[in-house]
Amino acid sequence: MNNRLKNILLELYKNPKSKDDFINLFKVSSRTIADDIAKYNKEVKNEEIIYDINIRKYRFDTLLPKKIPSYTILQFLENSIGNSILNDDYKEIIESIDTDDIPVIDTDRLSPLFKNIIMVQVSFVINAVLKIDYVGLKQKIETKWIRPRTLINVGNSYYLNALYDDENHSNAGEERSFSLIGIQSMEIFKIEDKEILYKDEEGNAWGLYKKDQYITLKLKDNAASFFKREKMTNKKPFEFISEGPDGSVLVKMFYNKEQEIIQIIQKWMPNITLLKNTELSKIIYSKIKENFVDFSIQQ
């Protein structure tokens, strides 16, 4: 595969490209670009790259192209680096790679999970509404039509935040996060041309964070030292507010479920408190007491 075709793939994994885009990028004629793409489609024995007359751009016509540049794989993995310091190092590394000298990998050789990561990322690129077969906690396969919004990495797990499409009828427009490993199959249902589906937002397994749904925590002693040392307030769900003269810190914590608040308080008590005495804080503390009572009884 020549370097120009490798770079055509690199560009199409980012977003659809017009003929003029490619002409300006590679300084060649539109005929040359068309010939390169025809050679690729012949090599993979499928019309994976098409010229979409509706948007007047080249795009993938599949969620899982047979070839992917290793550079693109590294870009897709960027958000998997949980440590903010290492994440900066990782960006430096991938930006130093010579994209004209990168290997291209057969996607058939990748794990089912990473295939799903690629397919979700491609769905964002081509703005596709998806039909999926999903196995959730009930351990039965359900067919869903979804409008994908954000791919979220939580620890070692990936979640696709999406809205149900109108094709689902009963719950159209409802938000849900799907465990990526639970998606058994994924295909293009339709290409959306009226709105952009992808949202560059943050969240967790329960959904995207909302700017007005957060609590304020006060951390002291070991809890405060850990948060400062590990730079926990540099990324969601936490946001730094201030540091006191005694070394304590105030942070916002964005959340979707009360259980998230309960877990962090139980982990760091007695060196953590909810700053405001609200109805929510009363509910949280009450549930923590119940948890410890239940734990004691089981002992």
mmCIF file of C-alpha atoms in Angstrom:
data_model
loop_
_atom_site.group_PDB
_atom_site.id
_atom_site.type_symbol
_atom_site.label_atom_id
_atom_site.label_comp_id
_atom_site.label_asym_id
_atom_site.label_seq_id
_atom_site.Cartn_x
_atom_site.Cartn_y
_atom_site.Cartn_z
ATOM 1 C CA MET A 1 0.000 0.000 0.000
ATOM 2 C CA ASN A 2 1.521 3.339 -1.056
ATOM 3 C CA ASN A 3 1.957 6.204 1.392
ATOM 4 C CA ARG A 4 -0.769 8.335 -0.202
ATOM 5 C CA LEU A 5 -3.334 5.574 0.250
ATOM 6 C CA LYS A 6 -2.236 5.130 3.879
ATOM 7 C CA ASN A 7 -2.841 8.824 4.405
ATOM 8 C CA ILE A 8 -6.215 8.639 2.658
ATOM 9 C CA LEU A 9 -7.185 6.023 5.262
ATOM 10 C CA LEU A 10 -5.825 8.223 8.052
ATOM 11 C CA GLU A 11 -7.981 11.114 6.885
ATOM 12 C CA LEU A 12 -11.143 9.055 6.424
ATOM 13 C CA TYR A 13 -10.835 7.682 9.965
ATOM 14 C CA LYS A 14 -11.016 11.350 11.094
ATOM 15 C CA ASN A 15 -13.937 12.547 8.950
ATOM 16 C CA PRO A 16 -15.339 12.355 5.396
ATOM 17 C CA LYS A 17 -13.315 14.250 2.804
ATOM 18 C CA SER A 18 -14.340 16.060 -0.379
ATOM 19 C CA LYS A 19 -12.465 15.706 -3.667
ATOM 20 C CA ASP A 20 -11.034 19.189 -3.142
ATOM 21 C CA ASP A 21 -9.871 18.206 0.358
ATOM 22 C CA PHE A 22 -7.793 15.372 -1.072
ATOM 23 C CA ILE A 23 -6.552 17.451 -4.013
ATOM 24 C CA ASN A 24 -5.279 20.122 -1.604
ATOM 25 C CA LEU A 25 -3.774 17.560 0.762
ATOM 26 C CA PHE A 26 -1.880 15.470 -1.786
ATOM 27 C CA LYS A 27 -1.454 17.880 -4.730
ATOM 28 C CA VAL A 28 -2.755 15.333 -7.215
ATOM 29 C CA SER A 29 -5.821 15.158 -9.483
ATOM 30 C CA SER A 30 -9.229 13.874 -8.416
ATOM 31 C CA ARG A 31 -8.713 11.035 -10.946
ATOM 32 C CA THR A 32 -5.612 9.894 -9.056
ATOM 33 C CA ILE A 33 -7.537 9.909 -5.760
ATOM 34 C CA ALA A 34 -10.378 7.936 -7.326
ATOM 35 C CA ASP A 35 -7.876 5.402 -8.716
ATOM 36 C CA ASP A 36 -6.225 4.986 -5.293
ATOM 37 C CA ILE A 37 -9.586 4.375 -3.632
ATOM 38 C CA ALA A 38 -10.604 1.927 -6.382
ATOM 39 C CA LYS A 39 -7.345 0.008 -5.794
ATOM 40 C CA TYR A 40 -8.075 -0.148 -2.069
ATOM 41 C CA ASN A 41 -11.636 -1.401 -2.599
ATOM 42 C CA LYS A 42 -10.336 -4.035 -5.017
ATOM 43 C CA GLU A 43 -7.673 -5.124 -2.518
ATOM 44 C CA VAL A 44 -10.172 -5.610 0.308
ATOM 45 C CA LYS A 45 -12.782 -7.051 -2.097
ATOM 46 C CA ASN A 46 -15.496 -4.682 -0.952
ATOM 47 C CA GLU A 47 -16.765 -1.153 -1.625
ATOM 48 C CA GLU A 48 -15.578 0.072 1.769
ATOM 49 C CA ILE A 49 -14.880 3.640 0.621
ATOM 50 C CA ILE A 50 -17.600 5.372 -1.409
ATOM 51 C CA TYR A 51 -18.255 8.835 -2.744
ATOM 52 C CA ASP A 52 -21.469 9.942 -1.015
ATOM 53 C CA ILE A 53 -23.314 12.217 -3.432
ATOM 54 C CA ASN A 54 -25.546 13.537 -0.636
ATOM 55 C CA ILE A 55 -22.660 15.139 1.212
ATOM 56 C CA ARG A 56 -20.283 15.283 -1.796
ATOM 57 C CA LYS A 57 -17.543 13.561 0.160
ATOM 58 C CA TYR A 58 -15.699 10.271 0.346
ATOM 59 C CA ARG A 59 -16.542 8.240 3.438
ATOM 60 C CA PHE A 60 -16.462 4.696 4.774
ATOM 61 C CA ASP A 61 -19.541 2.629 3.934
ATOM 62 C CA THR A 62 -18.764 0.121 6.676
ATOM 63 C CA LEU A 63 -18.212 0.376 10.411
ATOM 64 C CA LEU A 64 -15.224 -1.977 10.320
ATOM 65 C CA PRO A 65 -12.881 -1.354 7.378
ATOM 66 C CA LYS A 66 -10.494 -4.248 6.725
ATOM 67 C CA LYS A 67 -7.451 -2.004 7.146
ATOM 68 C CA ILE A 68 -6.539 0.490 9.848
ATOM 69 C CA PRO A 69 -3.292 2.483 10.204
ATOM 70 C CA SER A 70 -1.493 1.752 13.482
ATOM 71 C CA TYR A 71 -1.358 5.520 14.050
ATOM 72 C CA THR A 72 -5.164 5.606 14.102
ATOM 73 C CA ILE A 73 -5.208 2.793 16.648
ATOM 74 C CA LEU A 74 -2.964 4.863 18.920
ATOM 75 C CA GLN A 75 -5.280 7.860 18.538
ATOM 76 C CA PHE A 76 -8.308 5.731 19.449
ATOM 77 C CA LEU A 77 -6.481 4.484 22.557
ATOM 78 C CA GLU A 78 -5.519 7.975 23.717
ATOM 79 C CA ASN A 79 -8.440 8.316 26.133
ATOM 80 C CA SER A 80 -7.584 4.963 27.722
ATOM 81 C CA ILE A 81 -4.590 6.450 29.527
ATOM 82 C CA GLY A 82 -6.006 7.008 32.994
ATOM 83 C CA ASN A 83 -3.061 8.979 34.373
ATOM 84 C CA SER A 84 -3.141 12.648 33.316
ATOM 85 C CA ILE A 85 0.671 12.953 33.413
ATOM 86 C CA LEU A 86 1.176 9.863 31.235
ATOM 87 C CA ASN A 87 -1.571 11.093 28.922
ATOM 88 C CA ASP A 88 0.552 14.168 28.093
ATOM 89 C CA ASP A 89 3.525 11.873 27.408
ATOM 90 C CA TYR A 90 1.353 9.697 25.185
ATOM 91 C CA LYS A 91 0.276 12.679 23.091
ATOM 92 C CA GLU A 92 3.918 13.661 22.616
ATOM 93 C CA ILE A 93 4.726 10.135 21.438
ATOM 94 C CA ILE A 94 1.950 9.825 18.863
ATOM 95 C CA GLU A 95 2.549 13.343 17.532
ATOM 96 C CA SER A 96 6.191 12.412 16.847
ATOM 97 C CA ILE A 97 5.271 9.464 14.602
ATOM 98 C CA ASP A 98 6.018 9.792 10.894
ATOM 99 C CA THR A 99 2.631 9.095 9.312
ATOM 100 C CA ASP A 100 4.281 8.327 5.947
ATOM 101 C CA ASP A 101 6.070 5.352 7.458
ATOM 102 C CA ILE A 102 3.343 3.685 9.505
ATOM 103 C CA PRO A 103 2.183 0.081 9.177
ATOM 104 C CA VAL A 104 -1.399 -0.750 8.253
ATOM 105 C CA ILE A 105 -3.043 -3.528 10.248
ATOM 106 C CA ASP A 106 -5.788 -5.987 9.294
ATOM 107 C CA THR A 107 -8.726 -5.339 11.627
ATOM 108 C CA ASP A 108 -9.588 -9.071 11.501
ATOM 109 C CA ARG A 109 -6.569 -9.653 13.765
ATOM 110 C CA LEU A 110 -7.889 -7.393 16.533
ATOM 111 C CA SER A 111 -9.917 -8.400 19.593
ATOM 112 C CA PRO A 112 -13.740 -8.205 19.553
ATOM 113 C CA LEU A 113 -13.559 -5.320 22.050
ATOM 114 C CA PHE A 114 -11.197 -3.278 19.907
ATOM 115 C CA LYS A 115 -13.256 -4.012 16.818
ATOM 116 C CA ASN A 116 -16.189 -2.488 18.683
ATOM 117 C CA ILE A 117 -14.074 0.553 19.575
ATOM 118 C CA ILE A 118 -13.221 1.040 15.899
ATOM 119 C CA MET A 119 -16.837 0.609 14.815
ATOM 120 C CA VAL A 120 -18.081 3.153 17.352
ATOM 121 C CA GLN A 121 -15.408 5.652 16.316
ATOM 122 C CA VAL A 122 -16.290 5.172 12.644
ATOM 123 C CA SER A 123 -19.979 5.658 13.468
ATOM 124 C CA PHE A 124 -19.046 9.060 14.938
ATOM 125 C CA VAL A 125 -17.032 9.912 11.821
ATOM 126 C CA ILE A 126 -19.769 9.052 9.316
ATOM 127 C CA ASN A 127 -22.630 10.198 11.598
ATOM 128 C CA ALA A 128 -24.387 6.826 11.602
ATOM 129 C CA VAL A 129 -27.440 5.697 13.530
ATOM 130 C CA LEU A 130 -26.765 2.097 14.590
ATOM 131 C CA LYS A 131 -28.656 -1.154 14.881
ATOM 132 C CA ILE A 132 -27.098 -3.275 17.621
ATOM 133 C CA ASP A 133 -27.618 -6.637 19.301
ATOM 134 C CA TYR A 134 -26.876 -6.171 22.983
ATOM 135 C CA VAL A 135 -26.502 -8.485 25.970
ATOM 136 C CA GLY A 136 -27.049 -6.611 29.237
ATOM 137 C CA LEU A 137 -27.409 -7.732 32.846
ATOM 138 C CA LYS A 138 -30.467 -9.820 31.959
ATOM 139 C CA GLN A 139 -28.185 -12.004 29.800
ATOM 140 C CA LYS A 140 -30.495 -12.026 26.801
ATOM 141 C CA ILE A 141 -29.892 -10.524 23.375
ATOM 142 C CA GLU A 142 -31.910 -7.396 22.635
ATOM 143 C CA THR A 143 -31.991 -5.572 19.310
ATOM 144 C CA LYS A 144 -31.782 -1.783 19.682
ATOM 145 C CA TRP A 145 -31.589 1.193 17.336
ATOM 146 C CA ILE A 146 -29.389 3.882 18.836
ATOM 147 C CA ARG A 147 -27.987 7.323 18.102
ATOM 148 C CA PRO A 148 -24.398 7.115 19.471
ATOM 149 C CA ARG A 149 -23.074 10.171 21.293
ATOM 150 C CA THR A 150 -19.928 9.552 23.352
ATOM 151 C CA LEU A 151 -17.505 6.693 24.002
ATOM 152 C CA ILE A 152 -16.553 6.688 27.673
ATOM 153 C CA ASN A 153 -13.576 4.897 29.226
ATOM 154 C CA VAL A 154 -13.951 4.053 32.928
ATOM 155 C CA GLY A 155 -10.965 2.164 34.285
ATOM 156 C CA ASN A 156 -10.673 -0.895 32.071
ATOM 157 C CA SER A 157 -14.239 -0.689 30.736
ATOM 158 C CA TYR A 158 -15.772 1.146 27.774
ATOM 159 C CA TYR A 159 -19.324 2.478 27.596
ATOM 160 C CA LEU A 160 -21.180 3.902 24.618
ATOM 161 C CA ASN A 161 -23.556 6.676 25.624
ATOM 162 C CA ALA A 162 -26.447 6.901 23.176
ATOM 163 C CA LEU A 163 -30.038 7.927 22.654
ATOM 164 C CA TYR A 164 -32.672 5.457 21.495
ATOM 165 C CA ASP A 165 -33.727 6.175 17.922
ATOM 166 C CA ASP A 166 -37.377 6.563 16.900
ATOM 167 C CA GLU A 167 -37.222 3.015 15.503
ATOM 168 C CA ASN A 168 -37.441 1.764 19.118
ATOM 169 C CA HIS A 169 -40.928 3.313 19.379
ATOM 170 C CA SER A 170 -41.587 2.907 23.137
ATOM 171 C CA ASN A 171 -38.435 4.609 24.486
ATOM 172 C CA ALA A 172 -37.362 6.888 21.625
ATOM 173 C CA GLY A 173 -35.103 9.703 22.828
ATOM 174 C CA GLU A 174 -34.231 7.965 26.108
ATOM 175 C CA GLU A 175 -30.553 8.146 27.129
ATOM 176 C CA ARG A 176 -28.632 4.995 27.962
ATOM 177 C CA SER A 177 -25.048 3.793 28.298
ATOM 178 C CA PHE A 178 -24.152 0.412 26.790
ATOM 179 C CA SER A 179 -21.161 -1.652 27.927
ATOM 180 C CA LEU A 180 -19.087 -2.005 24.778
ATOM 181 C CA ILE A 181 -18.197 -5.609 25.552
ATOM 182 C CA GLY A 182 -21.922 -6.409 25.693
ATOM 183 C CA ILE A 183 -22.528 -5.300 22.093
ATOM 184 C CA GLN A 184 -22.634 -8.546 20.074
ATOM 185 C CA SER A 185 -23.140 -6.977 16.652
ATOM 186 C CA MET A 186 -23.293 -3.477 15.213
ATOM 187 C CA GLU A 187 -24.343 -2.200 11.786
ATOM 188 C CA ILE A 188 -25.271 1.022 10.034
ATOM 189 C CA PHE A 189 -29.025 1.596 10.191
ATOM 190 C CA LYS A 190 -28.933 4.979 8.468
ATOM 191 C CA ILE A 191 -26.704 8.006 7.971
ATOM 192 C CA GLU A 192 -27.956 11.116 9.767
ATOM 193 C CA ASP A 193 -27.854 14.292 7.694
ATOM 194 C CA LYS A 194 -29.898 16.656 9.872
ATOM 195 C CA GLU A 195 -27.840 16.767 13.060
ATOM 196 C CA ILE A 196 -24.415 15.841 14.396
ATOM 197 C CA LEU A 197 -24.761 12.797 16.645
ATOM 198 C CA TYR A 198 -21.325 12.825 18.309
ATOM 199 C CA LYS A 199 -20.959 14.815 21.541
ATOM 200 C CA ASP A 200 -17.506 15.542 22.974
ATOM 201 C CA GLU A 201 -18.577 15.175 26.592
ATOM 202 C CA GLU A 202 -17.536 13.243 29.665
ATOM 203 C CA GLY A 203 -19.415 10.762 31.762
ATOM 204 C CA ASN A 204 -19.364 7.283 33.263
ATOM 205 C CA ALA A 205 -21.205 3.972 33.061
ATOM 206 C CA TRP A 206 -24.468 5.682 34.046
ATOM 207 C CA GLY A 207 -24.415 8.458 31.482
ATOM 208 C CA LEU A 208 -22.957 11.861 30.624
ATOM 209 C CA TYR A 209 -22.203 14.342 33.389
ATOM 210 C CA LYS A 210 -24.566 17.308 33.644
ATOM 211 C CA LYS A 211 -23.053 20.684 34.511
ATOM 212 C CA ASP A 212 -25.597 21.316 37.284
ATOM 213 C CA GLN A 213 -25.509 17.864 38.893
ATOM 214 C CA TYR A 214 -22.639 17.826 41.357
ATOM 215 C CA ILE A 215 -21.825 17.828 45.067
ATOM 216 C CA THR A 216 -19.123 19.730 46.957
ATOM 217 C CA LEU A 217 -16.690 17.634 48.971
ATOM 218 C CA LYS A 218 -14.202 18.705 51.623
ATOM 219 C CA LEU A 219 -11.130 16.474 51.837
ATOM 220 C CA LYS A 220 -8.549 16.612 54.607
ATOM 221 C CA ASP A 221 -5.460 14.777 55.832
ATOM 222 C CA ASN A 222 -4.775 11.560 53.856
ATOM 223 C CA ALA A 223 -7.684 12.097 51.481
ATOM 224 C CA ALA A 224 -6.531 15.603 50.569
ATOM 225 C CA SER A 225 -2.916 14.473 50.193
ATOM 226 C CA PHE A 226 -3.930 11.638 47.854
ATOM 227 C CA PHE A 227 -6.081 13.868 45.632
ATOM 228 C CA LYS A 228 -3.301 16.452 45.326
ATOM 229 C CA ARG A 229 -0.508 13.940 44.774
ATOM 230 C CA GLU A 230 -2.405 11.933 42.149
ATOM 231 C CA LYS A 231 -3.809 15.093 40.501
ATOM 232 C CA MET A 232 -7.328 13.697 40.819
ATOM 233 C CA THR A 233 -8.873 17.139 40.363
ATOM 234 C CA ASN A 234 -7.391 17.463 36.854
ATOM 235 C CA LYS A 235 -10.138 15.383 35.277
ATOM 236 C CA LYS A 236 -13.782 14.460 35.659
ATOM 237 C CA PRO A 237 -15.661 13.595 37.746
ATOM 238 C CA PHE A 238 -13.727 16.016 39.961
ATOM 239 C CA GLU A 239 -13.123 19.739 39.628
ATOM 240 C CA PHE A 240 -10.846 21.732 41.949
ATOM 241 C CA ILE A 241 -12.412 24.634 43.895
ATOM 242 C CA SER A 242 -9.873 25.758 46.501
ATOM 243 C CA GLU A 243 -7.251 24.709 49.032
ATOM 244 C CA GLY A 244 -7.373 25.739 52.695
ATOM 245 C CA PRO A 245 -4.450 26.880 54.887
ATOM 246 C CA ASP A 246 -4.619 23.518 56.697
ATOM 247 C CA GLY A 247 -4.055 21.617 53.437
ATOM 248 C CA SER A 248 -7.681 20.585 53.034
ATOM 249 C CA VAL A 249 -9.238 20.884 49.572
ATOM 250 C CA LEU A 250 -12.702 21.613 48.270
ATOM 251 C CA VAL A 251 -13.730 19.827 45.067
ATOM 252 C CA LYS A 252 -16.824 19.471 42.963
ATOM 253 C CA MET A 253 -17.799 15.910 42.139
ATOM 254 C CA PHE A 254 -20.099 15.357 39.179
ATOM 255 C CA TYR A 255 -22.283 12.259 39.442
ATOM 256 C CA ASN A 256 -25.181 10.386 37.894
ATOM 257 C CA LYS A 257 -26.182 8.022 40.710
ATOM 258 C CA GLU A 258 -26.209 8.434 44.499
ATOM 259 C CA GLN A 259 -24.169 5.225 44.749
ATOM 260 C CA GLU A 260 -21.142 7.067 43.324
ATOM 261 C CA ILE A 261 -21.244 9.535 46.222
ATOM 262 C CA ILE A 262 -21.710 6.772 48.768
ATOM 263 C CA GLN A 263 -18.709 4.851 47.419
ATOM 264 C CA ILE A 264 -16.257 7.737 47.644
ATOM 265 C CA ILE A 265 -17.383 8.794 51.136
ATOM 266 C CA GLN A 266 -17.131 5.220 52.430
ATOM 267 C CA LYS A 267 -13.662 4.954 50.894
ATOM 268 C CA TRP A 268 -12.243 8.101 52.507
ATOM 269 C CA MET A 269 -14.212 8.543 55.736
ATOM 270 C CA PRO A 270 -13.600 10.095 58.216
ATOM 271 C CA ASN A 271 -11.420 12.450 56.133
ATOM 272 C CA ILE A 272 -14.188 13.468 53.743
ATOM 273 C CA THR A 273 -17.455 15.350 54.184
ATOM 274 C CA LEU A 274 -20.263 16.748 52.083
ATOM 275 C CA LEU A 275 -19.918 20.494 52.424
ATOM 276 C CA LYS A 276 -23.585 21.420 52.472
ATOM 277 C CA ASN A 277 -26.251 19.960 54.734
ATOM 278 C CA THR A 278 -28.959 19.271 52.171
ATOM 279 C CA GLU A 279 -31.699 16.702 51.721
ATOM 280 C CA LEU A 280 -29.323 14.773 49.466
ATOM 281 C CA SER A 281 -26.583 14.702 52.116
ATOM 282 C CA LYS A 282 -29.083 13.371 54.691
ATOM 283 C CA ILE A 283 -30.066 10.582 52.280
ATOM 284 C CA ILE A 284 -26.412 9.751 51.558
ATOM 285 C CA TYR A 285 -25.368 9.591 55.208
ATOM 286 C CA SER A 286 -28.441 7.536 56.057
ATOM 287 C CA LYS A 287 -27.591 4.968 53.385
ATOM 288 C CA ILE A 288 -23.969 4.806 54.549
ATOM 289 C CA LYS A 289 -25.158 4.037 58.088
ATOM 290 C CA GLU A 290 -27.443 1.320 56.718
ATOM 291 C CA ASN A 291 -24.534 -0.180 54.778
ATOM 292 C CA PHE A 292 -22.379 -0.431 57.886
ATOM 293 C CA VAL A 293 -25.224 -1.913 59.929
ATOM 294 C CA ASP A 294 -25.849 -4.523 57.232
ATOM 295 C CA PHE A 295 -22.126 -5.221 57.034
ATOM 296 C CA SER A 296 -21.916 -5.713 60.824
ATOM 297 C CA ILE A 297 -24.890 -8.081 60.830
ATOM 298 C CA GLN A 298 -23.368 -10.229 58.087
ATOM 299 C CA GLN A 299 -20.152 -10.485 60.110
#
